[in-house]
Amino acid sequence: MPRQLRARTSRPNYASLLAIGDDRTSSGSDFAPDDAPENDPEVDEEEAEAVPKQGNTLATAARSRPSTTETQPFHKPPPKSQSAQVSTSKMSAPRAAKTYALPNPSVHHRHKAMPVFLRKEKVERLDAPPTLFNPPKIVSTNSMTSEQFLTDRISRAWGYNVGPGPVWDIMEDRSSFKEASEGEDTSMNESLRRPRVHQDVEVNPGWTRLDERDAARYFPTNTMLTDNGQPAPLHCFLGPYGRQTRVEMAMFDSHATSEYMPGSTSFVFNVGSPAWGVDWCPTYSDDRPHRGYKHYLAVAPFSSRSHSPMIGAKVHRPVPACIQIWGLQSKQENILQEDRSLAGEIKCEMVVCLESGPAFEIKWCPLPSHDQWNEVHMEEHPRKLGLLAGTFEDGSLSIYVVPDPEDVRSKDDDSTRPTSVHIPEPLLRIELEETCCWSLDWANSETIAVGCTNGYVAVYDIGHAIRTGQGSNMLPTHYISIHQSAVRALSWIRIPPTNGSGVPSTSEDPTVLATGGYDGMECLIDIREPHGNIVNRTRDVINSTTYSPFAGGPIMIDHDNSVKAYAISPSTLGRGHVLLEPDGPVWSVSASEYHAQLAVGSADGSCVTTNTLKTTRRGGSVPFFFRKIFQLDYSRKTGEFRMLDHFLPQETQERSTKLKGKQAKKDESETSTSTGVWPPEVGVHRVTWNMGNGLGGAPLLASTTGSGLCRVDWLLGRWMRNKVPYVNVPNMRKEVDDVMDEDSGDEVV
């Protein structure tokens, strides 16, 4: 006789025993969930959306079993006592309620960029492709943010750029400065939007011209020196892969890559040692034709290739150092305008010798501050090129008035060698007794923020001090504790504050800062509320941040060497999405006020660009491309460098996806192109777009490396399939009546 299982006996339900008088029957199972109360304060939106699905499932299950309540009348139970309700809640199964929901970061989906500052006036755009050293053809157009459908349409059109640089068709100036003149004609005239500032400031009368022997101690040095005391030249291979040419480059030497690769529009030059500071000098729009649309670039090299500064350690002045002023210009001024871009060169025109030590970071005043170029100058009183601010190894924030290179050069000087100028004291020097100045950023021509090595951020109003020259013992307007260690990344969110009615106060200073420190925290700060708001925390060092008006917020560094954009729009505040994941730790990021392209320099020797306004979801006809502009390699055995460019576009890969088994190893072997250990000489320390020379200079990108080799690239984008979205740009920007209905997704082309 087979063994039979004994019948299951019912077990008492203590929770139901406490509910005296409750005639409602249940399923009889001890594992059935309790009925949720009608007004449960812990139910969030996600659970509320899931309730109907659960109710349908339970209803289906109830229909599949016989009902015990259909034959019995329902009687309303008497109200329970408070003690019974408390006991019942204690006896029920605990439920973990979600009180928040975090966005799921993925490169397959990205949040739509929301503009913060809406410009309603007309703006400028290019009517023809820009070329170097030639005047741009500019026409009036509607602003990208003048209407919501224009914002959506132009943002979607930017997503169809698959080139290394910006598409010239839809570039526009989206900057905001309080110095801009207000009026109807402001938008059509760049000279009114970006006026000349600090016209009364003059070059320090204590400046002197130095010969090469006296200036040699300010130049970068090395353990291996030549007969004239300069660093030994570098040997770098330039040209197409497999057919490269070995080029010897001494300090102040430069070469156009078109000499070794026809059709290339890049320039390589040697500053002598690693450079942490580089920035383009802004020029006034009406003065550019007087110098053939020449571009000035300031580079701040270290004192030697082995120099390693200590964070927070001040050096005692005087400490010799220099800042080099390079000029990008046409080789021959008497040739036709069509041929000027093919005969460009970059050369060091002036070396500014300082006593403040090497610079950690330098930035020009964001608005043109040079004197008029059409005036006759006197040799005793040279014109100024601009105001240059920097954080130096003596722990100070110093602002120098840089003289015009054309005014300090003598007729007897060698045109192939730079002119050395010694400036003993800056126009303004700011020092804090308890800490060192480490990073900086201009809000406009009068407000500047400084990141300190003790984790504080100081904001200074330097307008009165610059005009009067009385800046000794200057105190900050704000001194806020944000980080637990040095503040290396600092960037103003250059948008005007709003009043109580929500109207932007365009005549006021911006109030929001984005910071990143060595403690791995990334914060947003409103200086009107003296505390930081953490938007992200990582285990990496945050070396750089930048604000992009096209991406709608700051762009910072996240874990695993990823670059992420964060939104500051109230509807998506703090949410971010990954833009790029380089192969090495990120040294620098740079966004432009004229276009949506992002430049990234990393420790593996690569400089890459990507589009911040990619389509919001992967899977369309436009891939998520990023472009490698160049790759610098170094041979420890021979001591030679190799610079490769003209790479094919690469698609962004999501390394954070949790793959399993052999597929994960296969994908890792296919995408891993670097060893993870790189010599310090190849690191791309700084990248910066040209934002001070109008739409015609916006495609220029400058970068510096740990070897002293620097590079300037002229980058232009292209449309997907070479088709302009929405038929043409006038139709896209609603300059004419639409010839097609507004499409969405991939149908715009």
XYZ file of C-alpha atoms in Angstrom:
749
model
C 0.000 0.000 0.000
C 1.558 3.287 -1.008
C 2.341 5.826 1.650
C -0.138 8.692 1.882
C 0.537 12.212 3.022
C -1.343 13.365 6.023
C -3.931 16.026 5.527
C -2.854 19.581 6.236
C -4.501 21.107 9.242
C -5.456 24.738 9.271
C -3.202 27.103 11.198
C -4.552 30.136 13.038
C -4.138 33.550 11.464
C -3.379 35.881 14.352
C -3.791 38.988 12.262
C -7.351 38.015 11.374
C -8.127 37.127 15.000
C -7.406 40.694 16.052
C -9.939 42.049 13.509
C -13.028 41.146 15.551
C -16.276 41.377 13.587
C -14.670 41.341 10.168
C -16.924 39.124 8.064
C -14.894 39.562 4.890
C -13.262 36.319 3.908
C -9.854 35.875 2.352
C -8.234 33.267 0.207
C -7.217 31.264 3.258
C -3.513 31.444 2.464
C -1.054 32.560 5.080
C 1.125 34.105 2.373
C -1.503 36.385 0.829
C -0.510 40.060 0.960
C -2.347 42.412 3.241
C -4.801 44.880 1.756
C -3.051 48.198 1.148
C -4.642 51.149 2.939
C -6.504 53.657 0.854
C -4.329 56.611 1.861
C -0.814 55.230 2.089
C 1.652 58.118 2.228
C 4.559 55.857 1.278
C 3.282 54.872 -2.153
C 5.305 56.714 -4.789
C 4.657 57.298 -8.462
C 6.338 54.112 -9.650
C 4.277 51.948 -7.274
C 1.136 53.830 -8.240
C 1.750 52.957 -11.866
C 2.323 49.332 -10.971
C -0.905 48.995 -8.924
C -3.296 48.556 -11.870
C -1.113 45.794 -13.298
C -1.084 43.975 -9.978
C -4.838 44.416 -9.618
C -5.480 42.844 -13.003
C -3.303 39.890 -12.121
C -5.093 39.311 -8.842
C -8.466 39.678 -10.524
C -7.538 37.034 -13.071
C -6.368 34.705 -10.337
C -9.579 35.287 -8.397
C -11.704 34.304 -11.398
C -9.747 31.070 -11.771
C -10.731 29.794 -8.319
C -14.194 29.444 -6.769
C -15.405 32.494 -4.929
C -16.546 32.219 -1.323
C -18.075 35.658 -1.059
C -20.746 35.463 -3.777
C -23.232 33.469 -1.670
C -22.688 35.463 1.503
C -23.981 38.987 2.062
C -21.402 41.627 2.788
C -21.695 43.369 6.134
C -19.765 46.513 6.880
C -17.383 45.738 9.754
C -17.389 47.905 12.832
C -14.530 50.413 13.207
C -11.387 48.970 14.632
C -9.813 50.275 17.753
C -6.510 52.152 17.583
C -4.684 49.386 19.421
C -5.983 46.837 16.995
C -4.823 48.867 14.043
C -1.349 49.275 15.507
C -1.084 45.583 16.267
C -2.241 44.668 12.813
C 0.386 46.881 11.181
C 3.076 45.360 13.348
C 2.056 41.828 12.510
C 1.932 42.419 8.744
C 4.942 41.745 6.562
C 7.385 44.660 6.328
C 7.431 46.529 3.025
C 10.425 48.576 1.842
C 9.040 51.707 0.220
C 11.091 53.632 -2.327
C 11.294 57.277 -1.434
C 13.234 58.360 -4.526
C 14.132 57.245 -8.016
C 17.503 57.809 -9.647
C 17.949 58.072 -13.414
C 19.527 55.059 -15.052
C 22.712 56.300 -16.787
C 23.058 54.836 -20.241
C 24.589 55.938 -23.504
C 21.595 54.405 -25.264
C 19.398 57.183 -23.915
C 20.166 60.780 -23.105
C 18.112 63.602 -21.711
C 17.058 66.322 -24.086
C 19.143 69.480 -23.693
C 17.022 72.276 -22.243
C 18.257 75.864 -22.739
C 18.298 78.025 -19.636
C 18.787 81.519 -21.046
C 16.334 82.331 -23.845
C 17.524 84.990 -26.277
C 14.625 86.465 -28.238
C 16.594 88.916 -30.389
C 18.096 88.243 -33.790
C 21.548 86.630 -33.970
C 24.206 86.140 -36.624
C 25.051 83.114 -38.720
C 27.460 82.340 -41.539
C 26.249 82.481 -45.109
C 29.324 80.720 -46.558
C 31.951 78.278 -45.240
C 34.557 80.108 -43.138
C 38.232 80.124 -44.098
C 41.295 81.111 -42.126
C 42.474 84.732 -42.400
C 39.485 85.768 -44.519
C 36.469 87.866 -43.507
C 33.383 85.766 -42.770
C 30.118 86.297 -44.643
C 27.502 86.956 -41.965
C 23.725 87.333 -42.232
C 20.959 87.873 -39.698
C 18.809 84.996 -38.490
C 16.404 83.965 -35.768
C 17.837 82.876 -32.455
C 17.790 79.204 -31.594
C 15.939 79.991 -28.358
C 13.501 82.600 -29.698
C 10.713 80.020 -29.995
C 10.277 76.526 -28.620
C 9.810 74.849 -31.982
C 13.018 76.505 -33.241
C 14.859 75.148 -30.200
C 13.591 71.645 -30.940
C 14.256 71.918 -34.661
C 17.805 73.308 -34.481
C 18.755 70.992 -31.614
C 17.604 68.047 -33.694
C 19.542 69.394 -36.674
C 22.746 69.615 -34.608
C 22.388 65.887 -34.001
C 23.023 65.237 -37.695
C 26.584 66.574 -37.502
C 28.979 63.641 -37.892
C 32.187 65.585 -38.481
C 35.074 66.377 -36.110
C 34.130 70.050 -35.781
C 31.013 72.204 -35.946
C 28.853 72.556 -39.028
C 29.246 76.185 -40.077
C 25.653 76.517 -41.285
C 23.991 76.802 -37.876
C 26.687 78.204 -35.600
C 25.555 81.154 -33.480
C 26.790 83.158 -30.504
C 24.929 82.059 -27.356
C 27.039 83.967 -24.849
C 25.652 86.364 -22.263
C 27.637 89.262 -20.771
C 26.347 92.117 -18.689
C 28.551 94.541 -20.649
C 26.528 93.979 -23.833
C 24.617 97.025 -25.024
C 20.854 96.723 -24.933
C 18.869 97.648 -27.993
C 17.313 96.353 -31.175
C 20.584 96.349 -33.123
C 22.556 94.518 -30.436
C 22.026 91.081 -31.922
C 23.194 92.072 -35.397
C 26.430 93.662 -34.259
C 29.045 91.593 -32.493
C 30.818 94.754 -31.349
C 27.786 95.579 -29.203
C 27.341 92.079 -27.810
C 31.067 91.749 -27.079
C 32.257 95.339 -26.552
C 35.772 96.519 -25.843
C 36.464 96.793 -22.090
C 39.154 98.282 -19.827
C 40.113 100.917 -22.373
C 41.716 103.129 -19.697
C 44.141 100.443 -18.511
C 47.710 100.867 -19.738
C 50.789 98.672 -19.807
C 52.855 98.787 -16.641
C 55.553 101.424 -17.161
C 58.126 99.140 -15.517
C 58.334 96.752 -18.457
C 61.682 96.227 -20.181
C 62.906 94.481 -23.313
C 65.419 91.648 -22.756
C 67.988 90.144 -25.053
C 68.257 86.395 -25.469
C 71.044 86.047 -22.894
C 69.090 87.809 -20.130
C 65.840 86.110 -21.082
C 67.335 82.607 -21.090
C 66.765 82.087 -17.359
C 63.021 82.629 -17.859
C 62.803 80.078 -20.680
C 62.033 76.389 -20.053
C 65.095 74.254 -19.377
C 65.924 70.580 -19.319
C 68.607 68.213 -18.071
C 69.893 68.018 -21.645
C 70.731 71.481 -22.995
C 72.096 72.744 -26.263
C 75.068 75.072 -26.618
C 72.885 78.161 -26.226
C 71.319 76.824 -22.984
C 67.954 75.852 -24.444
C 66.293 72.427 -24.098
C 67.367 69.746 -26.512
C 65.122 69.513 -29.580
C 62.374 66.931 -29.833
C 62.103 64.409 -32.629
C 58.582 63.675 -33.788
C 57.231 61.665 -36.714
C 54.599 63.557 -38.724
C 52.554 62.552 -41.743
C 50.273 59.698 -42.776
C 50.584 56.355 -41.046
C 53.279 54.178 -42.608
C 54.843 57.107 -44.500
C 55.805 59.471 -41.711
C 58.721 61.886 -41.712
C 61.076 62.368 -38.777
C 61.046 66.061 -37.870
C 63.376 67.802 -35.438
C 61.652 70.523 -33.441
C 63.565 72.886 -31.168
C 61.880 75.292 -28.794
C 59.861 77.958 -30.672
C 59.838 75.832 -33.847
C 56.574 75.195 -35.669
C 55.414 73.198 -38.679
C 52.233 73.011 -40.683
C 51.059 69.419 -41.048
C 50.218 70.188 -44.673
C 53.962 69.948 -45.343
C 53.800 66.205 -44.650
C 50.126 65.471 -45.336
C 48.542 67.425 -48.207
C 45.183 68.922 -47.365
C 45.762 68.973 -43.627
C 44.828 72.158 -41.748
C 46.762 71.731 -38.493
C 49.865 73.303 -36.958
C 52.342 71.726 -34.529
C 54.770 73.767 -32.426
C 57.129 73.255 -29.485
C 56.953 75.442 -26.356
C 59.869 73.676 -24.611
C 58.197 71.964 -21.623
C 54.802 70.712 -20.401
C 52.109 73.375 -20.516
C 49.090 73.497 -18.219
C 47.708 76.801 -19.465
C 46.521 77.839 -22.927
C 43.877 80.301 -24.104
C 42.878 82.295 -27.197
C 43.050 86.095 -26.973
C 39.699 87.783 -27.737
C 39.819 90.467 -30.428
C 37.419 93.270 -31.270
C 35.390 92.592 -34.393
C 36.085 95.971 -36.048
C 39.866 95.632 -35.551
C 40.342 92.180 -37.093
C 40.702 93.336 -40.721
C 43.620 95.612 -39.743
C 45.784 92.540 -39.000
C 44.484 90.121 -41.591
C 42.253 88.224 -39.150
C 45.203 87.131 -37.074
C 44.684 84.953 -33.975
C 46.768 85.216 -30.788
C 47.316 82.266 -28.462
C 48.862 82.393 -24.970
C 50.690 79.288 -23.691
C 52.154 78.921 -20.181
C 54.875 76.217 -20.028
C 56.509 74.849 -16.900
C 60.073 75.757 -16.017
C 61.354 72.315 -17.064
C 60.113 68.990 -18.338
C 60.695 67.383 -14.953
C 58.951 70.095 -12.953
C 56.313 68.692 -10.584
C 54.441 71.269 -8.488
C 53.229 70.501 -4.981
C 49.571 71.221 -4.339
C 49.176 73.946 -1.742
C 52.910 74.698 -1.434
C 53.831 78.321 -2.157
C 57.187 79.265 -3.598
C 58.877 82.495 -2.606
C 59.246 85.171 -5.248
C 61.086 85.853 -7.434
C 60.732 82.605 -9.408
C 61.513 83.016 -13.132
C 58.895 81.748 -15.552
C 57.339 82.812 -18.833
C 54.157 82.986 -20.878
C 54.528 82.669 -24.644
C 52.360 84.602 -27.104
C 51.949 82.771 -30.424
C 50.424 84.280 -33.546
C 48.453 82.325 -36.144
C 48.535 84.301 -39.370
C 48.887 84.115 -43.113
C 52.417 83.667 -44.435
C 52.111 86.225 -47.181
C 49.928 89.267 -46.810
C 49.945 90.249 -50.460
C 48.406 87.076 -51.840
C 44.777 86.664 -52.796
C 42.224 86.064 -50.065
C 41.274 82.687 -51.559
C 44.831 81.399 -51.055
C 45.466 82.779 -47.577
C 44.131 79.747 -45.726
C 46.556 77.492 -47.631
C 49.610 79.513 -46.574
C 49.141 79.871 -42.829
C 51.792 79.665 -40.147
C 52.056 79.914 -36.381
C 55.089 81.415 -34.695
C 56.078 82.675 -31.260
C 56.030 86.468 -31.400
C 56.666 87.391 -27.778
C 57.762 85.835 -24.488
C 56.462 87.530 -21.341
C 59.006 86.999 -18.544
C 57.491 86.894 -15.053
C 58.624 86.486 -11.451
C 55.544 84.632 -10.123
C 56.593 81.112 -11.029
C 55.023 78.748 -13.576
C 51.313 79.142 -14.240
C 48.822 76.408 -13.388
C 46.066 77.978 -15.459
C 45.711 81.124 -17.577
C 42.652 82.808 -19.064
C 42.240 86.026 -20.982
C 39.505 88.472 -20.093
C 36.572 86.985 -22.059
C 35.795 90.326 -23.738
C 38.235 92.234 -25.985
C 40.504 94.401 -23.838
C 43.177 95.409 -26.387
C 43.729 98.901 -27.699
C 42.705 99.979 -31.169
C 44.894 98.508 -33.899
C 44.360 101.331 -36.372
C 46.060 103.926 -34.183
C 49.688 105.056 -34.316
C 51.615 104.024 -31.217
C 54.617 105.422 -29.406
C 57.531 103.145 -28.501
C 57.572 104.398 -24.919
C 53.891 103.551 -24.439
C 53.029 100.336 -26.279
C 49.448 99.337 -26.785
C 48.101 96.442 -24.767
C 47.046 93.100 -26.232
C 44.716 92.266 -23.365
C 44.344 91.365 -19.707
C 45.615 87.880 -18.857
C 44.783 86.253 -15.502
C 46.496 83.193 -14.099
C 47.111 81.134 -10.982
C 50.829 80.810 -10.324
C 53.145 78.714 -8.196
C 53.629 81.541 -5.698
C 50.027 80.876 -4.652
C 48.600 84.035 -6.146
C 45.987 85.009 -8.673
C 47.713 87.607 -10.838
C 46.357 89.702 -13.704
C 48.933 91.006 -16.182
C 48.542 93.663 -18.849
C 50.196 92.041 -21.867
C 51.774 94.506 -24.325
C 51.102 94.284 -28.040
C 53.837 92.190 -29.735
C 53.982 94.529 -32.736
C 54.738 97.516 -30.510
C 57.559 95.978 -28.455
C 59.409 94.495 -31.424
C 62.380 96.486 -32.638
C 63.244 96.925 -36.289
C 66.617 95.250 -35.701
C 65.124 92.116 -34.111
C 65.232 88.797 -35.907
C 61.749 88.130 -37.291
C 62.178 84.386 -36.764
C 62.846 84.748 -33.029
C 60.404 85.972 -30.364
C 60.825 89.259 -28.520
C 61.337 88.893 -24.766
C 59.597 91.363 -22.458
C 60.045 91.455 -18.691
C 57.062 92.539 -16.547
C 58.168 92.722 -12.888
C 54.747 93.235 -11.280
C 51.194 92.415 -12.342
C 48.377 94.904 -12.535
C 46.578 93.065 -9.730
C 47.817 90.329 -7.398
C 45.433 88.492 -5.056
C 46.810 86.264 -2.305
C 45.193 84.345 0.538
C 47.275 83.739 3.608
C 45.899 80.309 4.477
C 45.765 78.744 1.004
C 46.903 78.866 -2.621
C 44.946 79.838 -5.716
C 44.635 76.785 -7.939
C 41.980 77.392 -10.645
C 40.074 80.378 -12.020
C 37.327 81.485 -14.367
C 36.005 84.860 -15.534
C 32.283 85.570 -15.278
C 32.686 88.786 -17.259
C 35.217 91.598 -17.415
C 34.840 92.511 -13.722
C 33.999 89.321 -11.789
C 36.341 86.383 -11.343
C 36.136 83.166 -9.300
C 39.111 81.324 -7.814
C 39.323 77.720 -6.653
C 41.665 77.251 -3.706
C 43.705 74.305 -2.483
C 41.860 74.226 0.869
C 38.506 73.460 -0.785
C 37.184 77.029 -0.739
C 35.917 79.095 -3.652
C 36.533 82.859 -3.602
C 34.710 85.381 -5.786
C 36.220 88.817 -6.440
C 34.821 92.000 -7.956
C 37.971 93.327 -9.596
C 36.442 96.073 -11.727
C 37.245 98.970 -9.389
C 40.697 97.589 -8.550
C 41.643 97.300 -12.236
C 40.479 100.792 -13.075
C 42.222 102.444 -10.117
C 45.190 100.100 -9.702
C 44.515 99.837 -5.956
C 44.146 96.129 -5.355
C 46.394 95.538 -2.347
C 44.787 93.574 0.497
C 41.698 93.015 -1.596
C 38.977 90.919 0.082
C 36.610 88.565 -1.752
C 32.904 89.277 -1.982
C 32.220 85.567 -1.342
C 34.388 82.945 0.357
C 32.560 79.609 0.432
C 33.679 76.201 1.730
C 32.701 73.622 -0.890
C 35.183 70.736 -1.058
C 37.371 68.814 1.357
C 40.461 69.175 -0.832
C 41.800 71.315 -3.663
C 39.340 72.759 -6.196
C 40.834 71.987 -9.597
C 37.766 72.355 -11.841
C 35.861 75.636 -11.872
C 33.444 77.143 -14.385
C 30.835 79.894 -14.320
C 27.350 79.126 -15.613
C 27.239 82.278 -17.724
C 23.532 83.032 -17.586
C 21.972 86.124 -16.027
C 19.994 85.727 -12.790
C 16.241 86.234 -12.853
C 14.119 88.541 -10.742
C 11.010 87.601 -8.806
C 8.907 87.678 -11.966
C 11.233 85.291 -13.815
C 12.642 87.976 -16.132
C 16.434 87.703 -16.720
C 18.472 90.562 -15.268
C 20.958 90.874 -18.108
C 22.843 93.703 -16.377
C 23.738 91.551 -13.363
C 26.601 89.125 -12.754
C 25.954 85.369 -13.001
C 25.526 83.618 -9.680
C 25.972 79.893 -10.372
C 29.294 78.019 -10.378
C 30.173 74.434 -11.270
C 33.128 73.014 -9.329
C 35.051 69.776 -9.059
C 37.756 68.843 -6.593
C 40.331 66.274 -5.693
C 37.802 64.764 -3.273
C 35.774 63.432 -6.221
C 32.771 65.692 -5.615
C 31.063 67.712 -8.333
C 28.978 70.593 -7.069
C 26.726 73.380 -8.230
C 26.938 76.571 -6.186
C 24.684 79.595 -6.093
C 26.820 82.262 -4.446
C 23.664 83.778 -2.968
C 23.407 80.633 -0.809
C 26.861 79.952 0.701
C 26.951 76.159 0.429
C 27.531 73.570 -2.254
C 24.973 71.242 -3.805
C 26.487 67.893 -4.728
C 25.374 66.611 -8.126
C 27.756 63.660 -8.325
C 30.430 61.889 -6.316
C 33.138 59.711 -7.829
C 36.380 58.062 -6.781
C 38.374 59.935 -9.400
C 40.048 63.322 -9.425
C 38.000 65.995 -11.180
C 40.541 67.827 -13.321
C 38.307 69.978 -15.496
C 34.799 71.238 -16.108
C 33.207 73.500 -18.680
C 29.816 75.067 -19.318
C 28.040 74.452 -22.604
C 25.004 76.620 -23.435
C 24.081 74.081 -26.107
C 24.130 71.107 -23.717
C 22.215 73.148 -21.145
C 24.599 72.741 -18.225
C 28.112 71.914 -17.053
C 30.144 69.041 -18.451
C 32.242 67.154 -15.904
C 34.150 63.926 -15.394
C 32.578 60.789 -13.948
C 33.974 57.397 -12.947
C 35.728 55.092 -15.422
C 37.119 58.086 -17.342
C 33.690 59.026 -18.660
C 32.597 62.544 -19.556
C 29.063 63.425 -18.493
C 26.783 66.406 -19.106
C 24.514 67.587 -16.291
C 21.348 69.606 -16.758
C 20.624 72.780 -14.816
C 17.139 73.322 -16.168
C 14.582 73.175 -13.316
C 12.703 70.295 -14.958
C 15.810 68.070 -15.210
C 18.085 69.602 -12.573
C 21.053 67.385 -11.715
C 20.290 64.663 -14.257
C 23.159 63.639 -16.467
C 24.068 61.398 -19.349
C 27.364 60.080 -20.637
C 28.790 61.811 -23.700
C 32.126 60.082 -24.129
C 34.389 57.481 -22.543
C 38.047 58.028 -23.528
C 40.648 55.316 -23.119
C 42.532 57.216 -20.401
C 41.950 59.601 -17.497
C 40.596 62.943 -18.636
C 42.842 65.971 -18.244
C 40.722 68.668 -19.850
C 37.314 69.314 -21.430
C 36.267 72.360 -23.453
C 32.913 73.488 -24.862
C 32.205 76.495 -27.038
C 29.655 79.316 -26.943
C 29.332 79.109 -30.729
C 28.657 75.418 -31.372
C 27.784 72.083 -29.780
C 31.101 70.241 -30.236
C 33.006 69.090 -27.131
C 36.791 68.618 -27.045
C 38.440 66.233 -24.569
C 42.137 65.725 -23.806
C 43.195 62.612 -21.920
C 46.304 61.012 -20.448
C 46.593 58.377 -23.193
C 47.763 61.030 -25.658
C 44.514 61.437 -27.554
C 42.475 64.529 -28.317
C 38.895 63.670 -29.260
C 35.739 65.585 -30.102
C 32.086 64.607 -29.967
C 28.668 66.124 -30.505
C 26.834 67.094 -27.312
C 23.488 67.293 -29.135
C 23.372 63.754 -30.397
C 19.990 62.191 -30.941
C 18.265 61.369 -27.674
C 18.092 57.631 -28.319
C 20.378 55.167 -30.028
C 19.080 53.178 -32.958
C 18.398 55.882 -35.561
C 20.197 56.603 -38.771
C 22.792 58.835 -37.058
C 25.389 56.869 -35.059
C 26.940 58.077 -31.803
C 30.306 59.057 -33.241
C 33.363 60.518 -31.594
C 36.378 61.711 -33.562
C 40.007 61.292 -32.575
C 41.784 64.422 -33.773
C 45.287 63.147 -33.060
C 47.165 60.558 -31.037
C 50.589 61.247 -29.536
C 52.864 58.271 -28.827
C 56.281 58.122 -27.184
C 59.050 55.540 -27.433
C 60.974 55.178 -24.170
C 63.698 53.283 -26.002
C 64.498 55.884 -28.647
C 63.035 58.985 -26.972
C 61.096 59.859 -30.128
C 57.483 60.926 -30.536
C 54.891 59.993 -33.116
C 51.779 62.048 -33.877
C 49.009 60.297 -35.783
C 45.861 61.912 -37.148
C 43.144 61.404 -39.770
C 41.513 58.615 -37.777
C 38.265 57.034 -38.856
C 35.253 57.941 -36.709
C 34.513 55.591 -33.841
C 31.177 54.783 -32.274
C 30.684 55.360 -28.569
C 30.673 52.106 -26.634
C 28.923 51.613 -23.308
C 31.433 49.890 -21.056
C 29.189 50.079 -18.018
C 26.777 47.505 -19.466
C 26.997 44.265 -17.506
C 27.790 41.681 -20.125
C 28.213 38.035 -19.260
C 30.375 35.139 -20.311
C 32.335 35.048 -23.512
C 30.519 38.032 -24.991
C 32.003 40.332 -22.337
C 35.541 39.090 -23.004
C 35.020 39.375 -26.751
C 33.771 42.948 -26.564
C 36.577 43.879 -24.181
C 39.206 42.528 -26.543
C 37.683 44.388 -29.477
C 37.301 47.767 -27.762
C 40.502 47.763 -25.711
C 43.055 49.697 -27.732
C 45.289 50.969 -24.950
C 47.462 49.434 -22.268
C 46.310 51.553 -19.334
C 49.831 52.817 -18.608
C 51.078 55.850 -20.498
C 54.222 57.963 -20.239
C 53.527 61.431 -18.825
C 54.977 63.035 -21.956
C 51.957 62.112 -24.110
C 49.175 63.436 -21.866
C 46.997 66.124 -23.460
C 46.873 68.603 -20.583
C 44.703 71.355 -22.032
C 42.211 71.785 -24.872
C 40.331 74.998 -25.655
C 38.069 76.222 -28.439
C 38.494 79.721 -29.868
C 35.629 81.764 -28.390
C 36.965 85.312 -28.752
C 37.261 85.816 -32.499
C 33.729 85.526 -33.793
C 32.075 82.928 -35.973
C 35.040 82.900 -38.355
C 37.429 81.654 -35.657
C 35.089 79.291 -33.799
C 36.377 76.087 -35.560
C 39.908 76.585 -34.136
C 40.969 74.156 -31.386
C 44.236 74.473 -29.418
C 45.777 71.719 -27.306
C 48.931 71.245 -25.207
C 50.748 68.080 -24.137
C 53.186 66.922 -21.465
C 56.067 66.887 -23.942
C 55.854 70.552 -24.888
C 54.435 69.759 -28.324
C 51.286 71.789 -28.905
C 48.819 71.781 -31.718
C 46.204 73.990 -33.385
C 43.509 72.360 -35.523
C 40.990 73.868 -37.923
C 37.956 71.577 -37.587
C 34.723 71.667 -39.535
C 31.831 69.240 -39.408
C 29.605 67.792 -42.082
C 25.994 66.736 -42.336
C 24.904 63.120 -42.340
C 24.761 61.974 -45.979
C 25.786 65.560 -46.847
C 22.138 66.667 -46.631
C 21.061 69.730 -44.680
C 18.101 68.952 -42.400
C 14.795 70.655 -43.183
C 15.809 71.293 -46.811
C 18.041 74.298 -46.029
C 19.101 76.578 -43.190
C 16.711 79.492 -43.966
C 13.823 77.058 -43.800
C 15.224 75.464 -40.658
C 15.471 78.807 -38.854
C 12.128 80.064 -40.185
C 13.730 82.879 -42.131
C 11.311 82.009 -44.945
C 7.964 80.266 -45.039
C 8.269 76.543 -44.438
C 8.301 74.498 -47.605
C 7.715 71.325 -45.638
C 5.919 70.342 -42.511
C 7.994 69.897 -39.403
C 9.217 66.347 -39.233
C 10.605 64.421 -36.351
C 13.156 61.721 -35.830
C 15.151 60.637 -38.861
C 12.829 62.153 -41.474
C 14.341 65.643 -41.299
C 16.896 64.725 -43.933
